PDB file of C-alpha atoms in Angstrom:
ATOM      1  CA  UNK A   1     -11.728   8.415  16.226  1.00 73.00           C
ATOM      2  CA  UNK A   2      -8.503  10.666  17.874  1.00 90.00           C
ATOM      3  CA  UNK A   3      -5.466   9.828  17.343  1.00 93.00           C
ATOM      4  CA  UNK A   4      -5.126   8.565  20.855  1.00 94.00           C
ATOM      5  CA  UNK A   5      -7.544   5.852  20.563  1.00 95.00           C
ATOM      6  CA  UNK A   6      -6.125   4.486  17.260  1.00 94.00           C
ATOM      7  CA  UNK A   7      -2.260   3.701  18.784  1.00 96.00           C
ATOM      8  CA  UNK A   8      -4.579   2.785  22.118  1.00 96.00           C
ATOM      9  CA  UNK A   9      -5.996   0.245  19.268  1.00 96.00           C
ATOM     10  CA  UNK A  10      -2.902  -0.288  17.734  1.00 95.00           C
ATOM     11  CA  UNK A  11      -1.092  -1.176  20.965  1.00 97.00           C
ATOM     12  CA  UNK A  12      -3.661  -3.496  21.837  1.00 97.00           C
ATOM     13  CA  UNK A  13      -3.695  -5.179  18.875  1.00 94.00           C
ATOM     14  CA  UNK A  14       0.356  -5.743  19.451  1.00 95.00           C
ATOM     15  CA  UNK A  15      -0.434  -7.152  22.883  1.00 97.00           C
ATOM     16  CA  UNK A  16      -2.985 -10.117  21.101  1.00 95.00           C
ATOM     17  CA  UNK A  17      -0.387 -10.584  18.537  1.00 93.00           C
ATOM     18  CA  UNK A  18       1.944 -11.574  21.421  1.00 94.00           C
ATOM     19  CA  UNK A  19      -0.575 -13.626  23.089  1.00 95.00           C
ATOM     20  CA  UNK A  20      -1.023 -15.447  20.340  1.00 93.00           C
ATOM     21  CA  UNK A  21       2.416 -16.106  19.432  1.00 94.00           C
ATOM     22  CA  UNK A  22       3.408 -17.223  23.270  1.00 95.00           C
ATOM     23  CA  UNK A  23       0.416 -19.751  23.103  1.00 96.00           C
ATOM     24  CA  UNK A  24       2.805 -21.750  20.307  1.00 95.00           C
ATOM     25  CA  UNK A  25       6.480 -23.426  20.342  1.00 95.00           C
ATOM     26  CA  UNK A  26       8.758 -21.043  18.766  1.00 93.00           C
ATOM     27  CA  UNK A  27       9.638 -23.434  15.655  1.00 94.00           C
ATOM     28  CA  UNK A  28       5.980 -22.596  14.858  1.00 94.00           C
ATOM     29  CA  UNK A  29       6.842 -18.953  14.192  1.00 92.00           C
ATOM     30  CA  UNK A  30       7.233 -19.555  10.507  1.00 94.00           C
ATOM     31  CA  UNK A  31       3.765 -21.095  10.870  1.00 95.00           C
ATOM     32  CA  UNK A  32       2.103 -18.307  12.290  1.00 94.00           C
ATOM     33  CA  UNK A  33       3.650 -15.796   9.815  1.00 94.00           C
ATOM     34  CA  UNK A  34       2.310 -18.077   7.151  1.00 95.00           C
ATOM     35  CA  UNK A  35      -0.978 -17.915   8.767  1.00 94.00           C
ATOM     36  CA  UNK A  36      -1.089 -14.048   9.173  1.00 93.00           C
ATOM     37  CA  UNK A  37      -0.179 -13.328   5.910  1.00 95.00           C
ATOM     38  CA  UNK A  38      -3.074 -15.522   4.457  1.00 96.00           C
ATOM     39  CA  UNK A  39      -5.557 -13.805   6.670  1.00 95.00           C
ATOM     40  CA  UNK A  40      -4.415 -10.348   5.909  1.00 94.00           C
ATOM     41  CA  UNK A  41      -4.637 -11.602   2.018  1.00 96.00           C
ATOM     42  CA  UNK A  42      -8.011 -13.251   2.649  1.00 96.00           C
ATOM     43  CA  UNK A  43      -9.608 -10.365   4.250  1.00 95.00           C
ATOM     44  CA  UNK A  44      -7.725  -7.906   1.378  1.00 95.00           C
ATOM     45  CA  UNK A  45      -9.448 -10.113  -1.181  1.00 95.00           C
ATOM     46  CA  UNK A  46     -12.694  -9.548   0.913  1.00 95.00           C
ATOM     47  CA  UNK A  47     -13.290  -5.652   1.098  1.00 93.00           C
ATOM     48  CA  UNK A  48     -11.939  -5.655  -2.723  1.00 93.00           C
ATOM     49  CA  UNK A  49     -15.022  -8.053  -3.639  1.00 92.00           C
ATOM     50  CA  UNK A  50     -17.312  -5.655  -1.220  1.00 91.00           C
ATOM     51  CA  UNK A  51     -16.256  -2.556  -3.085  1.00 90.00           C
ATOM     52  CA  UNK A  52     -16.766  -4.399  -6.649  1.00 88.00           C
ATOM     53  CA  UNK A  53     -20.223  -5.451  -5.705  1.00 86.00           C
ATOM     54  CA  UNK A  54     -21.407  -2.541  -3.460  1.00 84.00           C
ATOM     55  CA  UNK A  55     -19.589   0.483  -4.554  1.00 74.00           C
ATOM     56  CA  UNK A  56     -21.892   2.518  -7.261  1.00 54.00           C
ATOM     57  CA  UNK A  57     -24.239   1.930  -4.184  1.00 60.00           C
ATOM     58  CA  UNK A  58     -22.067   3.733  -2.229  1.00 57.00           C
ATOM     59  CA  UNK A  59     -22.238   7.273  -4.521  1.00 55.00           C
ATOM     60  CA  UNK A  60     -18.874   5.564  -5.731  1.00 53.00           C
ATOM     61  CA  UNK A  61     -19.941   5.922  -9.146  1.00 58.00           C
ATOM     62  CA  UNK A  62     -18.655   6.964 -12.489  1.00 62.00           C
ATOM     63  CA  UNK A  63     -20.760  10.312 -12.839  1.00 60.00           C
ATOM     64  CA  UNK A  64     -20.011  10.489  -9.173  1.00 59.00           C
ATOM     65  CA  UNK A  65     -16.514  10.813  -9.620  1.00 61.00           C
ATOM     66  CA  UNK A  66     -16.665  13.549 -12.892  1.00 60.00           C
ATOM     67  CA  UNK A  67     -18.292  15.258 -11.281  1.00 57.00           C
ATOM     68  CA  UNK A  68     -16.167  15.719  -8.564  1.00 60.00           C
ATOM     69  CA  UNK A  69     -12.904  16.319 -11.004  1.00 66.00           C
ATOM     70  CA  UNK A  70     -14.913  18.920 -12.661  1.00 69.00           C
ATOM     71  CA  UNK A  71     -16.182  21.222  -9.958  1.00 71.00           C
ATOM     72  CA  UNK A  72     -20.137  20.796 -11.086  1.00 72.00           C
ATOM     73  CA  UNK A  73     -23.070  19.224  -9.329  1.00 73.00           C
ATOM     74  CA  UNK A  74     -26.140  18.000 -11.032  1.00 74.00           C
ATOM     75  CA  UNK A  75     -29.261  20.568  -9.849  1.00 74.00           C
ATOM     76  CA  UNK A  76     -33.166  19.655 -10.557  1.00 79.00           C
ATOM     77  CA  UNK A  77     -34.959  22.429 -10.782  1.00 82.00           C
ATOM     78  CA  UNK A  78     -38.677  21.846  -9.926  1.00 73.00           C
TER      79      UNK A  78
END
C-alpha cells in the first residue's frame, strides 16, 4: 500500500474511534480506555501465539535465518 492510503486508513480509523467514544457519557472515558487497551493486548497476545505456532512454516526458521546472517544459500545440485 502508498503512503497515501495508510494515513487515508489511519484517519479513518481516528474518525471510528470518535464515533465510538460520542456513542458513551463522558465519565465512561476511563472505561473505554480500559477497554482499548485490553483489546490492543488481546490481539498483541494473538499474532504472538500465530507466529509461535506458524512461523518455521513461514521460512521463519532457524537455518532460515543463518543463512541469511551469513550470505550463503543452500543449492541441490541434480
Amino acid at each position: 500500500m502508498d503512503r497515501e492510503m495508510m494515513q487515508r486508513l489511519k484517519t479513518a480509523g481516528e474518525y471510528q474511534k470518535k464515533a465510538i467514544r460520542a456513542l458513551f457519557p463522558e465519565k465512561m472515558a476511563k472505561h473505554l480506555d480500559v477497554i482499548e487497551n485490553e483489546l490492543k493486548w488481546m490481539a498483541a497476545e494473538a499474532l504472538a501465539e500465530l507466529v509461535k505456532e506458524h512461523g518455521t512454516k513461514c521460512g521463519d526458521t532457524e537455518e532460515h535465518n543463518q543463512r541469511e546472517q551469513s550470505g550463503t544459500r543452500k543449492v541441490d545440485i541434480e
